[in-house]
PDB file of C-alpha atoms in Angstrom:
ATOM      1  CA  UNK A   1       5.018  16.519   7.447  1.00 49.00           C
ATOM      2  CA  UNK A   2       7.646  18.090   4.911  1.00 50.00           C
ATOM      3  CA  UNK A   3       6.679  21.447   3.350  1.00 42.00           C
ATOM      4  CA  UNK A   4       6.141  19.548  -0.024  1.00 50.00           C
ATOM      5  CA  UNK A   5       3.547  17.126   1.580  1.00 49.00           C
ATOM      6  CA  UNK A   6       1.730  20.016   3.338  1.00 49.00           C
ATOM      7  CA  UNK A   7       1.738  21.717   0.207  1.00 47.00           C
ATOM      8  CA  UNK A   8       0.321  18.872  -1.809  1.00 49.00           C
ATOM      9  CA  UNK A   9      -2.213  18.158   0.925  1.00 55.00           C
ATOM     10  CA  UNK A  10      -3.354  21.825   0.924  1.00 50.00           C
ATOM     11  CA  UNK A  11      -3.611  22.123  -2.862  1.00 47.00           C
ATOM     12  CA  UNK A  12      -5.613  18.826  -3.224  1.00 51.00           C
ATOM     13  CA  UNK A  13      -8.129  19.697  -0.489  1.00 49.00           C
ATOM     14  CA  UNK A  14      -8.675  22.896  -1.566  1.00 46.00           C
ATOM     15  CA  UNK A  15      -9.971  21.574  -5.070  1.00 43.00           C
ATOM     16  CA  UNK A  16     -12.421  19.407  -3.216  1.00 41.00           C
ATOM     17  CA  UNK A  17     -13.578  21.861  -0.502  1.00 42.00           C
ATOM     18  CA  UNK A  18     -16.164  23.632  -2.401  1.00 37.00           C
ATOM     19  CA  UNK A  19     -17.854  20.357  -3.742  1.00 37.00           C
ATOM     20  CA  UNK A  20     -17.250  17.657  -1.145  1.00 38.00           C
ATOM     21  CA  UNK A  21     -19.395  16.626   1.891  1.00 43.00           C
ATOM     22  CA  UNK A  22     -17.262  16.677   5.152  1.00 39.00           C
ATOM     23  CA  UNK A  23     -18.422  13.663   5.951  1.00 58.00           C
ATOM     24  CA  UNK A  24     -17.613  11.621   2.911  1.00 83.00           C
ATOM     25  CA  UNK A  25     -13.868  12.575   1.745  1.00 96.00           C
ATOM     26  CA  UNK A  26     -11.956   9.308   1.337  1.00 98.00           C
ATOM     27  CA  UNK A  27      -8.193   9.596   0.703  1.00 98.00           C
ATOM     28  CA  UNK A  28      -6.751   6.982  -1.564  1.00 97.00           C
ATOM     29  CA  UNK A  29      -3.461   6.493  -3.515  1.00 94.00           C
ATOM     30  CA  UNK A  30      -3.606   6.442  -7.437  1.00 92.00           C
ATOM     31  CA  UNK A  31      -4.307   3.141  -8.881  1.00 90.00           C
ATOM     32  CA  UNK A  32      -6.204   0.107  -7.860  1.00 92.00           C
ATOM     33  CA  UNK A  33      -7.376   1.732  -4.461  1.00 95.00           C
ATOM     34  CA  UNK A  34      -8.894   4.579  -6.267  1.00 96.00           C
ATOM     35  CA  UNK A  35     -10.551   2.471  -8.938  1.00 97.00           C
ATOM     36  CA  UNK A  36     -11.952   0.208  -6.508  1.00 98.00           C
ATOM     37  CA  UNK A  37     -13.422   3.039  -4.479  1.00 98.00           C
ATOM     38  CA  UNK A  38     -14.843   4.424  -7.969  1.00 98.00           C
ATOM     39  CA  UNK A  39     -16.636   1.082  -8.097  1.00 98.00           C
ATOM     40  CA  UNK A  40     -17.925   1.550  -4.555  1.00 98.00           C
ATOM     41  CA  UNK A  41     -19.222   4.934  -5.123  1.00 97.00           C
ATOM     42  CA  UNK A  42     -22.700   4.375  -6.864  1.00 97.00           C
ATOM     43  CA  UNK A  43     -23.258   1.439  -4.329  1.00 97.00           C
ATOM     44  CA  UNK A  44     -22.757   3.751  -1.207  1.00 97.00           C
ATOM     45  CA  UNK A  45     -24.879   6.659  -3.145  1.00 95.00           C
ATOM     46  CA  UNK A  46     -27.931   4.182  -3.261  1.00 95.00           C
ATOM     47  CA  UNK A  47     -27.514   3.905   0.681  1.00 94.00           C
ATOM     48  CA  UNK A  48     -27.378   7.669   1.104  1.00 94.00           C
ATOM     49  CA  UNK A  49     -23.295   8.091   1.283  1.00 96.00           C
ATOM     50  CA  UNK A  50     -21.873  10.572  -1.196  1.00 96.00           C
ATOM     51  CA  UNK A  51     -18.250   9.541  -1.570  1.00 97.00           C
ATOM     52  CA  UNK A  52     -15.697  11.898  -2.957  1.00 96.00           C
ATOM     53  CA  UNK A  53     -11.970  10.880  -3.361  1.00 97.00           C
ATOM     54  CA  UNK A  54      -8.886  12.624  -2.971  1.00 97.00           C
ATOM     55  CA  UNK A  55      -5.919  11.061  -4.358  1.00 97.00           C
ATOM     56  CA  UNK A  56      -2.261  11.250  -2.541  1.00 95.00           C
ATOM     57  CA  UNK A  57       0.890  10.432  -4.243  1.00 88.00           C
ATOM     58  CA  UNK A  58       2.431   8.925  -0.960  1.00 87.00           C
ATOM     59  CA  UNK A  59       2.121   6.754   1.903  1.00 89.00           C
ATOM     60  CA  UNK A  60       2.625   9.470   4.486  1.00 90.00           C
ATOM     61  CA  UNK A  61       0.087  12.345   3.972  1.00 95.00           C
ATOM     62  CA  UNK A  62      -3.211  10.091   3.987  1.00 97.00           C
ATOM     63  CA  UNK A  63      -2.903   9.525   7.752  1.00 97.00           C
ATOM     64  CA  UNK A  64      -1.758  12.941   8.720  1.00 97.00           C
ATOM     65  CA  UNK A  65      -5.004  14.350   6.680  1.00 97.00           C
ATOM     66  CA  UNK A  66      -7.029  11.945   8.463  1.00 98.00           C
ATOM     67  CA  UNK A  67      -5.871  12.520  12.026  1.00 97.00           C
ATOM     68  CA  UNK A  68      -6.026  16.223  11.376  1.00 97.00           C
ATOM     69  CA  UNK A  69      -9.677  15.892  10.100  1.00 95.00           C
ATOM     70  CA  UNK A  70      -9.073  17.119   6.543  1.00 96.00           C
ATOM     71  CA  UNK A  71     -10.544  13.818   5.342  1.00 97.00           C
ATOM     72  CA  UNK A  72     -12.926  11.320   6.827  1.00 97.00           C
ATOM     73  CA  UNK A  73     -11.179   7.882   6.040  1.00 98.00           C
ATOM     74  CA  UNK A  74      -8.652   6.391   3.841  1.00 98.00           C
ATOM     75  CA  UNK A  75      -7.890   3.495   2.086  1.00 98.00           C
ATOM     76  CA  UNK A  76      -4.473   2.591   1.228  1.00 95.00           C
ATOM     77  CA  UNK A  77      -2.434   0.780   4.008  1.00 95.00           C
ATOM     78  CA  UNK A  78      -2.242  -2.468   5.747  1.00 92.00           C
ATOM     79  CA  UNK A  79      -2.240  -3.048   9.519  1.00 92.00           C
ATOM     80  CA  UNK A  80       1.391  -3.206  10.178  1.00 90.00           C
ATOM     81  CA  UNK A  81       1.785   0.266   8.559  1.00 91.00           C
ATOM     82  CA  UNK A  82      -1.066   1.735  10.335  1.00 95.00           C
ATOM     83  CA  UNK A  83       0.465   0.152  13.695  1.00 93.00           C
ATOM     84  CA  UNK A  84       3.982   1.932  12.816  1.00 90.00           C
ATOM     85  CA  UNK A  85       2.195   5.413  11.990  1.00 94.00           C
ATOM     86  CA  UNK A  86       0.262   5.148  15.111  1.00 96.00           C
ATOM     87  CA  UNK A  87       3.356   4.470  17.370  1.00 94.00           C
ATOM     88  CA  UNK A  88       5.440   6.898  15.681  1.00 93.00           C
ATOM     89  CA  UNK A  89       2.941   9.774  15.332  1.00 96.00           C
ATOM     90  CA  UNK A  90       0.462   9.134  17.929  1.00 96.00           C
ATOM     91  CA  UNK A  91      -2.476   9.173  15.581  1.00 98.00           C
ATOM     92  CA  UNK A  92      -5.911   8.251  16.828  1.00 97.00           C
ATOM     93  CA  UNK A  93      -6.749   6.136  13.917  1.00 98.00           C
ATOM     94  CA  UNK A  94      -8.630   2.656  13.728  1.00 98.00           C
ATOM     95  CA  UNK A  95      -9.202   0.048  11.023  1.00 98.00           C
ATOM     96  CA  UNK A  96     -12.980  -0.530  10.325  1.00 98.00           C
ATOM     97  CA  UNK A  97     -12.810  -3.076   7.715  1.00 97.00           C
ATOM     98  CA  UNK A  98     -10.578  -5.079   5.372  1.00 96.00           C
ATOM     99  CA  UNK A  99     -10.165  -4.389   1.644  1.00 97.00           C
ATOM    100  CA  UNK A 100      -7.612  -6.245  -0.521  1.00 95.00           C
ATOM    101  CA  UNK A 101      -4.474  -7.602  -0.654  1.00 92.00           C
ATOM    102  CA  UNK A 102      -1.478  -6.624  -3.213  1.00 87.00           C
ATOM    103  CA  UNK A 103       1.256  -9.191  -2.972  1.00 89.00           C
ATOM    104  CA  UNK A 104       4.331  -7.282  -3.526  1.00 92.00           C
ATOM    105  CA  UNK A 105       6.632  -8.266  -6.228  1.00 95.00           C
ATOM    106  CA  UNK A 106      10.305  -7.877  -7.120  1.00 98.00           C
ATOM    107  CA  UNK A 107      10.954  -6.880 -10.874  1.00 98.00           C
ATOM    108  CA  UNK A 108      14.008  -6.526 -13.097  1.00 98.00           C
ATOM    109  CA  UNK A 109      14.808  -4.831 -16.319  1.00 96.00           C
ATOM    110  CA  UNK A 110      18.117  -6.523 -16.641  1.00 97.00           C
ATOM    111  CA  UNK A 111      17.480 -10.020 -15.561  1.00 97.00           C
ATOM    112  CA  UNK A 112      14.711 -12.635 -16.443  1.00 96.00           C
ATOM    113  CA  UNK A 113      15.004 -14.640 -13.239  1.00 96.00           C
ATOM    114  CA  UNK A 114      15.889 -14.201  -9.393  1.00 97.00           C
ATOM    115  CA  UNK A 115      18.564 -16.743  -9.982  1.00 96.00           C
ATOM    116  CA  UNK A 116      20.439 -14.549 -12.667  1.00 97.00           C
ATOM    117  CA  UNK A 117      21.093 -11.706 -10.104  1.00 97.00           C
ATOM    118  CA  UNK A 118      24.742 -11.397  -9.863  1.00 97.00           C
ATOM    119  CA  UNK A 119      26.838 -11.536  -6.393  1.00 97.00           C
ATOM    120  CA  UNK A 120      26.845  -8.060  -5.210  1.00 98.00           C
ATOM    121  CA  UNK A 121      23.783  -6.890  -7.215  1.00 98.00           C
ATOM    122  CA  UNK A 122      21.861  -3.951  -6.272  1.00 98.00           C
ATOM    123  CA  UNK A 123      18.216  -4.396  -5.159  1.00 98.00           C
ATOM    124  CA  UNK A 124      15.951  -1.674  -4.234  1.00 98.00           C
ATOM    125  CA  UNK A 125      13.440  -1.830  -1.340  1.00 97.00           C
ATOM    126  CA  UNK A 126      10.954   0.768  -0.115  1.00 95.00           C
ATOM    127  CA  UNK A 127      12.397   2.851   2.646  1.00 94.00           C
ATOM    128  CA  UNK A 128       9.402   2.697   5.064  1.00 88.00           C
ATOM    129  CA  UNK A 129       9.701   0.160   7.804  1.00 83.00           C
ATOM    130  CA  UNK A 130       6.569  -1.605   6.899  1.00 84.00           C
ATOM    131  CA  UNK A 131       7.149  -2.115   3.281  1.00 90.00           C
ATOM    132  CA  UNK A 132      10.828  -2.498   3.496  1.00 94.00           C
ATOM    133  CA  UNK A 133      10.370  -5.060   6.200  1.00 93.00           C
ATOM    134  CA  UNK A 134       7.910  -6.883   3.796  1.00 92.00           C
ATOM    135  CA  UNK A 135      10.451  -7.271   1.332  1.00 96.00           C
ATOM    136  CA  UNK A 136      13.124  -8.549   3.522  1.00 96.00           C
ATOM    137  CA  UNK A 137      10.715 -11.145   4.932  1.00 94.00           C
ATOM    138  CA  UNK A 138      10.036 -12.120   1.145  1.00 95.00           C
ATOM    139  CA  UNK A 139      13.581 -12.442   0.682  1.00 97.00           C
ATOM    140  CA  UNK A 140      14.159 -14.626   3.957  1.00 96.00           C
ATOM    141  CA  UNK A 141      11.288 -16.809   3.000  1.00 92.00           C
ATOM    142  CA  UNK A 142      12.937 -17.310  -0.303  1.00 94.00           C
ATOM    143  CA  UNK A 143      16.091 -18.355   1.217  1.00 95.00           C
ATOM    144  CA  UNK A 144      18.071 -15.298  -0.057  1.00 97.00           C
ATOM    145  CA  UNK A 145      18.851 -13.834   3.303  1.00 98.00           C
ATOM    146  CA  UNK A 146      18.781 -14.809   6.974  1.00 98.00           C
ATOM    147  CA  UNK A 147      17.401 -12.239   9.567  1.00 97.00           C
ATOM    148  CA  UNK A 148      17.571 -11.875  13.341  1.00 96.00           C
ATOM    149  CA  UNK A 149      15.163 -14.019  15.444  1.00 93.00           C
ATOM    150  CA  UNK A 150      12.064 -12.170  16.611  1.00 90.00           C
ATOM    151  CA  UNK A 151      12.122  -9.092  14.273  1.00 89.00           C
ATOM    152  CA  UNK A 152       8.378  -9.221  13.724  1.00 87.00           C
ATOM    153  CA  UNK A 153       6.851  -7.485  10.682  1.00 85.00           C
ATOM    154  CA  UNK A 154       9.469  -4.491  10.460  1.00 84.00           C
ATOM    155  CA  UNK A 155      12.949  -5.761  10.005  1.00 93.00           C
ATOM    156  CA  UNK A 156      15.503  -3.226   8.516  1.00 95.00           C
ATOM    157  CA  UNK A 157      18.768  -4.128   6.502  1.00 96.00           C
ATOM    158  CA  UNK A 158      20.395  -3.801  10.011  1.00 96.00           C
ATOM    159  CA  UNK A 159      18.641  -7.175  11.066  1.00 97.00           C
ATOM    160  CA  UNK A 160      20.238  -9.194   8.193  1.00 98.00           C
ATOM    161  CA  UNK A 161      22.549 -11.773   9.757  1.00 98.00           C
ATOM    162  CA  UNK A 162      23.494 -13.665   6.454  1.00 98.00           C
ATOM    163  CA  UNK A 163      23.693 -12.347   2.955  1.00 98.00           C
ATOM    164  CA  UNK A 164      25.701 -14.980   1.010  1.00 97.00           C
ATOM    165  CA  UNK A 165      25.409 -13.144  -2.228  1.00 97.00           C
ATOM    166  CA  UNK A 166      26.420  -9.927  -0.794  1.00 98.00           C
ATOM    167  CA  UNK A 167      23.516  -8.092  -2.180  1.00 98.00           C
ATOM    168  CA  UNK A 168      23.509  -4.381  -1.938  1.00 98.00           C
ATOM    169  CA  UNK A 169      20.085  -3.164  -0.499  1.00 98.00           C
ATOM    170  CA  UNK A 170      19.004   0.473  -1.933  1.00 97.00           C
ATOM    171  CA  UNK A 171      16.473   2.108   0.179  1.00 97.00           C
ATOM    172  CA  UNK A 172      14.176   4.297  -2.004  1.00 96.00           C
ATOM    173  CA  UNK A 173      10.788   5.948  -1.572  1.00 94.00           C
ATOM    174  CA  UNK A 174       7.926   3.509  -2.489  1.00 92.00           C
ATOM    175  CA  UNK A 175       6.361   5.773  -5.003  1.00 91.00           C
ATOM    176  CA  UNK A 176       9.889   6.219  -6.737  1.00 94.00           C
ATOM    177  CA  UNK A 177      10.663   2.352  -6.893  1.00 95.00           C
ATOM    178  CA  UNK A 178       9.435   1.885 -10.468  1.00 96.00           C
ATOM    179  CA  UNK A 179      11.965   4.539 -11.555  1.00 95.00           C
ATOM    180  CA  UNK A 180      15.093   2.689  -9.714  1.00 95.00           C
ATOM    181  CA  UNK A 181      14.521  -0.365 -12.115  1.00 96.00           C
ATOM    182  CA  UNK A 182      17.175   1.339 -14.476  1.00 95.00           C
ATOM    183  CA  UNK A 183      19.650   1.588 -11.876  1.00 96.00           C
ATOM    184  CA  UNK A 184      19.548  -1.543  -9.911  1.00 98.00           C
ATOM    185  CA  UNK A 185      19.440  -5.347 -10.639  1.00 98.00           C
ATOM    186  CA  UNK A 186      16.065  -5.716  -8.931  1.00 98.00           C
ATOM    187  CA  UNK A 187      13.454  -3.388  -7.474  1.00 98.00           C
ATOM    188  CA  UNK A 188      10.763  -4.268  -4.938  1.00 98.00           C
ATOM    189  CA  UNK A 189       7.729  -2.333  -6.219  1.00 96.00           C
ATOM    190  CA  UNK A 190       4.169  -2.311  -4.517  1.00 92.00           C
ATOM    191  CA  UNK A 191       1.393  -3.384  -6.621  1.00 88.00           C
ATOM    192  CA  UNK A 192      -0.351  -0.225  -6.964  1.00 85.00           C
ATOM    193  CA  UNK A 193       3.000   1.742  -8.163  1.00 90.00           C
ATOM    194  CA  UNK A 194       3.815  -1.117 -10.414  1.00 93.00           C
ATOM    195  CA  UNK A 195       0.418  -1.012 -12.402  1.00 88.00           C
ATOM    196  CA  UNK A 196       0.972   2.738 -12.742  1.00 88.00           C
ATOM    197  CA  UNK A 197       4.322   1.998 -14.282  1.00 93.00           C
ATOM    198  CA  UNK A 198       2.712  -0.384 -16.658  1.00 93.00           C
ATOM    199  CA  UNK A 199       3.991  -3.492 -15.086  1.00 95.00           C
ATOM    200  CA  UNK A 200       1.994  -6.803 -14.666  1.00 93.00           C
ATOM    201  CA  UNK A 201       1.928  -7.810 -11.161  1.00 92.00           C
ATOM    202  CA  UNK A 202       1.158 -11.280 -11.863  1.00 91.00           C
ATOM    203  CA  UNK A 203       3.379 -11.911 -14.921  1.00 93.00           C
ATOM    204  CA  UNK A 204       6.251  -9.782 -14.376  1.00 96.00           C
ATOM    205  CA  UNK A 205       7.767 -10.039 -10.971  1.00 97.00           C
ATOM    206  CA  UNK A 206      10.850 -12.353 -10.605  1.00 97.00           C
ATOM    207  CA  UNK A 207       9.692 -12.912  -6.941  1.00 96.00           C
ATOM    208  CA  UNK A 208       6.307 -12.562  -5.666  1.00 93.00           C
ATOM    209  CA  UNK A 209       4.999 -12.635  -2.037  1.00 89.00           C
ATOM    210  CA  UNK A 210       2.622 -15.311  -0.815  1.00 81.00           C
ATOM    211  CA  UNK A 211      -0.671 -13.489  -0.608  1.00 74.00           C
ATOM    212  CA  UNK A 212      -1.542 -14.779   2.800  1.00 69.00           C
ATOM    213  CA  UNK A 213      -0.127 -13.035   5.633  1.00 73.00           C
ATOM    214  CA  UNK A 214      -0.750  -9.755   7.640  1.00 81.00           C
ATOM    215  CA  UNK A 215      -0.774  -7.366   4.838  1.00 87.00           C
ATOM    216  CA  UNK A 216      -4.360  -7.078   3.939  1.00 92.00           C
ATOM    217  CA  UNK A 217      -5.288  -3.459   3.174  1.00 95.00           C
ATOM    218  CA  UNK A 218      -8.100  -1.684   5.125  1.00 97.00           C
ATOM    219  CA  UNK A 219     -10.241   1.078   5.623  1.00 98.00           C
ATOM    220  CA  UNK A 220      -9.367   3.674   8.393  1.00 98.00           C
ATOM    221  CA  UNK A 221     -11.194   6.268  10.135  1.00 98.00           C
ATOM    222  CA  UNK A 222     -10.507   8.440  13.309  1.00 98.00           C
ATOM    223  CA  UNK A 223     -11.188   6.402  16.475  1.00 98.00           C
ATOM    224  CA  UNK A 224     -13.950   9.071  17.327  1.00 97.00           C
ATOM    225  CA  UNK A 225     -15.762   8.299  14.121  1.00 97.00           C
ATOM    226  CA  UNK A 226     -15.746   4.438  13.943  1.00 96.00           C
ATOM    227  CA  UNK A 227     -19.235   3.778  15.358  1.00 97.00           C
ATOM    228  CA  UNK A 228     -21.054   6.491  13.141  1.00 96.00           C
ATOM    229  CA  UNK A 229     -23.667   5.305  10.520  1.00 95.00           C
ATOM    230  CA  UNK A 230     -21.625   6.415   7.518  1.00 96.00           C
ATOM    231  CA  UNK A 231     -18.778   4.115   8.530  1.00 97.00           C
ATOM    232  CA  UNK A 232     -20.878   1.115   8.492  1.00 97.00           C
ATOM    233  CA  UNK A 233     -22.729   2.257   5.028  1.00 97.00           C
ATOM    234  CA  UNK A 234     -18.939   2.725   3.676  1.00 97.00           C
ATOM    235  CA  UNK A 235     -17.719  -0.690   4.682  1.00 98.00           C
ATOM    236  CA  UNK A 236     -21.012  -2.643   3.705  1.00 98.00           C
ATOM    237  CA  UNK A 237     -20.823  -1.027   0.398  1.00 98.00           C
ATOM    238  CA  UNK A 238     -17.243  -2.002   0.057  1.00 98.00           C
ATOM    239  CA  UNK A 239     -18.022  -5.600   1.170  1.00 98.00           C
ATOM    240  CA  UNK A 240     -20.362  -6.440  -1.775  1.00 98.00           C
ATOM    241  CA  UNK A 241     -20.362  -9.082  -4.262  1.00 98.00           C
ATOM    242  CA  UNK A 242     -20.237  -6.354  -6.970  1.00 98.00           C
ATOM    243  CA  UNK A 243     -16.946  -4.963  -5.800  1.00 98.00           C
ATOM    244  CA  UNK A 244     -15.476  -8.453  -5.337  1.00 97.00           C
ATOM    245  CA  UNK A 245     -16.406  -9.081  -8.986  1.00 97.00           C
ATOM    246  CA  UNK A 246     -14.997  -5.885 -10.111  1.00 98.00           C
ATOM    247  CA  UNK A 247     -11.815  -6.537  -8.280  1.00 96.00           C
ATOM    248  CA  UNK A 248     -11.350 -10.023  -9.910  1.00 95.00           C
ATOM    249  CA  UNK A 249     -12.338  -8.874 -13.149  1.00 96.00           C
ATOM    250  CA  UNK A 250     -10.333  -5.694 -13.457  1.00 95.00           C
ATOM    251  CA  UNK A 251      -6.990  -6.936 -11.965  1.00 92.00           C
ATOM    252  CA  UNK A 252      -6.932 -10.487 -12.983  1.00 90.00           C
ATOM    253  CA  UNK A 253      -5.122 -11.863  -9.758  1.00 88.00           C
ATOM    254  CA  UNK A 254      -2.796  -8.670  -9.158  1.00 88.00           C
ATOM    255  CA  UNK A 255      -5.125  -7.495  -6.472  1.00 91.00           C
ATOM    256  CA  UNK A 256      -7.031 -10.087  -4.173  1.00 91.00           C
ATOM    257  CA  UNK A 257     -10.328  -9.442  -2.194  1.00 94.00           C
ATOM    258  CA  UNK A 258      -9.824 -10.125   1.471  1.00 92.00           C
ATOM    259  CA  UNK A 259     -13.051  -9.877   3.083  1.00 92.00           C
TER     260      UNK A 259
END
């Protein structure tokens, strides 16, 4: 982890250490993941699980914190991202339940339609392999680019074999993607960061991912904890009709229940 990430982690965890039970600290990213877990909290409490949430501002620290034992679960990522983190960093973390799907969107302040993006236009994509690859697959499926065969879920810009409009892909941190909108023709933005920036993930994208596919989000815990009773309470509390109704009502199609 970078020094900045360590500093953020230590500061956030210090704020919770006096009040939070070691068995119930869950790491989330701000926005929908945090909001949904707030709806889960009273249901879990009725079943004896006191959930405390810790918000992380990026996608890197929550798995590092979980693997280190500083938190007991997290809810922010999909399986391809988790698989990539485990392969790169050796984390012993496992998925224990599916949560929701956030179809990723491409947004623009300069153009109302994708067809208006000029040849040579700048398009920002997330700089992590999973989300950046996700956007490239979206653009391939829309006929914008072609990719090498067999790239799986993590293609990079180096895997582009045909780019007839000569688009320039700018890789940025996912959390900074909304800020890139002023400087590019279009920006691919994850739903949680789009909603934080005041964008409507249903109405505003000029391109939007098919909600089906491998990018359903999940609850993750350390492999050693996956069979503990509190994990079952957590997942069962999430997988309730009340939480599903909350998601559908609150996010109006921007976030989709996937259990």
